[in-house]
Coordinates of C-alpha atoms and ligand atoms in Angstrom, one line a residue:
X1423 CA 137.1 99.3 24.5
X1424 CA 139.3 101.3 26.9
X1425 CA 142.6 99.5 27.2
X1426 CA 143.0 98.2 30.9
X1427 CA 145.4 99.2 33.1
X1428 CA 147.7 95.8 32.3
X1429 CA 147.8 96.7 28.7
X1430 CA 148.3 100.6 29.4
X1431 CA 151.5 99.5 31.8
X1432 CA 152.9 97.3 29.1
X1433 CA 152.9 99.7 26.1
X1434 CA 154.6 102.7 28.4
X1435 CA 157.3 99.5 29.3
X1436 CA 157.4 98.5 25.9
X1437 CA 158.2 102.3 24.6
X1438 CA 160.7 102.9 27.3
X1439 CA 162.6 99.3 26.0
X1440 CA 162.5 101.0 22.3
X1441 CA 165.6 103.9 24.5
X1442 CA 166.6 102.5 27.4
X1443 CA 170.4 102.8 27.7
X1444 CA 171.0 99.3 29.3
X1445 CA 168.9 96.5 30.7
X1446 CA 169.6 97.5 34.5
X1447 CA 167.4 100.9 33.2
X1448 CA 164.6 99.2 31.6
X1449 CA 164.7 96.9 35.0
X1450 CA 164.1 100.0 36.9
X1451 CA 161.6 101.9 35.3
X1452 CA 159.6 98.9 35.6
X1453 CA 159.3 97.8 39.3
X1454 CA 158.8 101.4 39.5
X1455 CA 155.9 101.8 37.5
X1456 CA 154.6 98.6 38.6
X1457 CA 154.6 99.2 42.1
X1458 CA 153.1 102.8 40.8
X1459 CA 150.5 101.2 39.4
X1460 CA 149.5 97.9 41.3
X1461 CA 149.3 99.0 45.0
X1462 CA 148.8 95.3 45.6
X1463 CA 152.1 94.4 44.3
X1464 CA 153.7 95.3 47.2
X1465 CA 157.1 94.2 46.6
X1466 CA 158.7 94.1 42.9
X1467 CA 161.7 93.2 41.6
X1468 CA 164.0 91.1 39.2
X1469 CA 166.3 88.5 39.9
X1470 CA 168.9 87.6 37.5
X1471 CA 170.9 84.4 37.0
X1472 CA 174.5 85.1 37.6
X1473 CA 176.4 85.1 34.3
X1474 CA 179.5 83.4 35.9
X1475 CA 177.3 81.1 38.1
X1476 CA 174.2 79.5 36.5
X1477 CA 173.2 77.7 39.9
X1478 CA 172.5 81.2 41.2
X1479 CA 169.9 84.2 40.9
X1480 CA 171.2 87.6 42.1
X1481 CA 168.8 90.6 43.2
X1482 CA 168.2 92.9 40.4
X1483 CA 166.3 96.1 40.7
X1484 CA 163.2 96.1 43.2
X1485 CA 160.8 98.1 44.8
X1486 CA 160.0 97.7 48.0
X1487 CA 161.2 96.7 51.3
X1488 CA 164.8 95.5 51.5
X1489 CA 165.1 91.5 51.6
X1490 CA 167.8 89.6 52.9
X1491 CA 167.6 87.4 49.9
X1492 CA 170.3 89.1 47.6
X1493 CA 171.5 86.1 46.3
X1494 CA 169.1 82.6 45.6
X1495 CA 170.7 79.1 44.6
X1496 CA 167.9 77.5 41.9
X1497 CA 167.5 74.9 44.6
X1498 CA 166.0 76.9 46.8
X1499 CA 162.8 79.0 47.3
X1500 CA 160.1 79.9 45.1
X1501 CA 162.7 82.3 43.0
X1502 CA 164.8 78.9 42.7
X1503 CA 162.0 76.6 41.7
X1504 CA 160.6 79.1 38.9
X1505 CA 164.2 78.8 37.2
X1506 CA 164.6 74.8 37.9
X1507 CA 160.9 74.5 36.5
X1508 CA 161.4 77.1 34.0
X1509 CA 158.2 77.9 34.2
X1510 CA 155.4 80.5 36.1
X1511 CA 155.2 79.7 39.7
X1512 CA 152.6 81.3 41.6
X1513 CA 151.8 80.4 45.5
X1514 CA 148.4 81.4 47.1
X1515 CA 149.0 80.9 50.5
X1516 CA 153.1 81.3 51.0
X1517 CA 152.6 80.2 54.8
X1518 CA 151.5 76.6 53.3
X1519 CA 154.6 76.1 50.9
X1520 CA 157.7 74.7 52.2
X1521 CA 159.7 76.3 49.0
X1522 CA 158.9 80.3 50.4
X1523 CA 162.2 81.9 51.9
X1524 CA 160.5 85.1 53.7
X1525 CA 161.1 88.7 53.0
X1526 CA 158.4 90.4 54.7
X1527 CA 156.1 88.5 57.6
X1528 CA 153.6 90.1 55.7
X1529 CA 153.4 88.7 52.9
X1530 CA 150.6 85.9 52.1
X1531 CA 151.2 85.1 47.9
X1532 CA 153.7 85.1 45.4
X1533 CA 154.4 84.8 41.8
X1534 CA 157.7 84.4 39.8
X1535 CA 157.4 84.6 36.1
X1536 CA 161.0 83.3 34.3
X1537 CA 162.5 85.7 31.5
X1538 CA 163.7 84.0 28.6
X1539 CA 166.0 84.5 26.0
X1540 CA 166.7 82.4 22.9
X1541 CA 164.3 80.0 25.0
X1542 CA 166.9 80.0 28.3
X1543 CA 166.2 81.2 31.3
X1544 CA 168.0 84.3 32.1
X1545 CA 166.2 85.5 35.0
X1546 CA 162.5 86.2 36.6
X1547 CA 160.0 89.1 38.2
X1548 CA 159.1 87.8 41.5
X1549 CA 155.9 89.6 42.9
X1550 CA 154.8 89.6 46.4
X1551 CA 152.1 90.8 47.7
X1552 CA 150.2 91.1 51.6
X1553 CA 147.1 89.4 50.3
X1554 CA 146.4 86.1 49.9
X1555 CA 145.7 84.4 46.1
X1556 CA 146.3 88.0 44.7
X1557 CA 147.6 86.7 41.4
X1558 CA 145.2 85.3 39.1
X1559 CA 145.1 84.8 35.3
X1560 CA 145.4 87.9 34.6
X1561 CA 148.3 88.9 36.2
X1562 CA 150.4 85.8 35.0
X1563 CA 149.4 86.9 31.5
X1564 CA 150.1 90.8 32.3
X1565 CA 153.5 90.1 34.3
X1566 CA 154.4 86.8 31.3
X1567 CA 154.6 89.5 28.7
X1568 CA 156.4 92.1 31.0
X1569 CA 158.9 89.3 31.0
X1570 CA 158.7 89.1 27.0
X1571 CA 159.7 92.7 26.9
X1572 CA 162.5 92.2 29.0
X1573 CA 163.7 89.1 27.3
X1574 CA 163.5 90.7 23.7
X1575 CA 165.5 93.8 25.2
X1576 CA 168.4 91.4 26.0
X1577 CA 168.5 89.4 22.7
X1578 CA 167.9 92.5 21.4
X1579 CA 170.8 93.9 23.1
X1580 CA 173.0 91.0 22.6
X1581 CA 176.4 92.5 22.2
X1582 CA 176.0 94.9 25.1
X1583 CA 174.4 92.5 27.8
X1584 CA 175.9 89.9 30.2
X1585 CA 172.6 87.9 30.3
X1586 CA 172.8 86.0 27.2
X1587 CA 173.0 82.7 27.1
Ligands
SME2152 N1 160.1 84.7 48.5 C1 161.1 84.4 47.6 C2 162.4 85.1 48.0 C3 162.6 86.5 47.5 S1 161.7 87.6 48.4 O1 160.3 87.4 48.2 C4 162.0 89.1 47.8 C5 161.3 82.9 47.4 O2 160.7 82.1 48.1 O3 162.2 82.5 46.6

């Protein structure tokens, strides 16, 4: 069986994590080449809970149009709830949930998928995209082990990185 375009992003993210120079790197080449990829991801990116504030996610790197949202208190939005929850949030219909803090009017569903290292969470890939209920099982599973690789970077990277808990 011909490996599907999920598995065939992971093992290029997966061999780039076996070089890359720091964490920020890995971070990059991977909204890139998922927003390459997955034209109905159309916005990409990381957020990062702040090492000196752990109420508070930070914008990592992203692809896509330019939020307002830089930095995100856990208590708020759907980037906040996925880290309070620790656990996958995904939103069909964004316009129906009270949690969404808009980046772009187009935008109709969401998911946010935590990273985890030594079983804390140290940060999330949030995934917008323009139509609605885009994320199914599929993707979860696809964008969860994403996360996995970025996780297993950092504890991998202990002595280097500011993410660990
Ligand atoms: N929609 C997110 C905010 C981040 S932007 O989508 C880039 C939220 O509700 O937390």
């Amino acid at each position: 069986m011909k490996p599907s375009n999920f598995e065939k992003i992971l093992a290029r993210v997966r061999q780039f994590s076996a070089t890359a120079t720091d964490v920020a790197a890995l971070q990059e080449f991977t909204v890139r080449l998922i927003a390459e990829q997955l034209p109905q991801y159309n916005w990409v990116g990381f957020y990062m809970l702040d090492p000196e504030d752990a109420g508070m996610l930070r914008l990592g790197p992203f692809h896509g149009a330019a939020t307002p949202h830089v930095l995100i208190p856990v208590s708020q939005g759907i980037c906040g709830a996925a880290v309070a929850h620790e656990q996958t949030v995904v939103v069909d219909d964004v316009t129906s949930d009270p949690r969404y803090l808009a980046c772009s009017l187009e935008t109709r569903s969401e998911i946010v998928v935590p990273i985890r290292v030594r079983g804390k969470v140290v940060g999330e890939i949030d995934i917008d995209s323009h139509s609605p209920a885009a994320f199914k099982d599929a993707d979860r599973g696809f964008l969860e082990e994403a996360a996995g690789v970025v996780g297993a970077y950092i504890e991998s990277h202990s002595v280097t990185s500011r993410y660990i808990p």
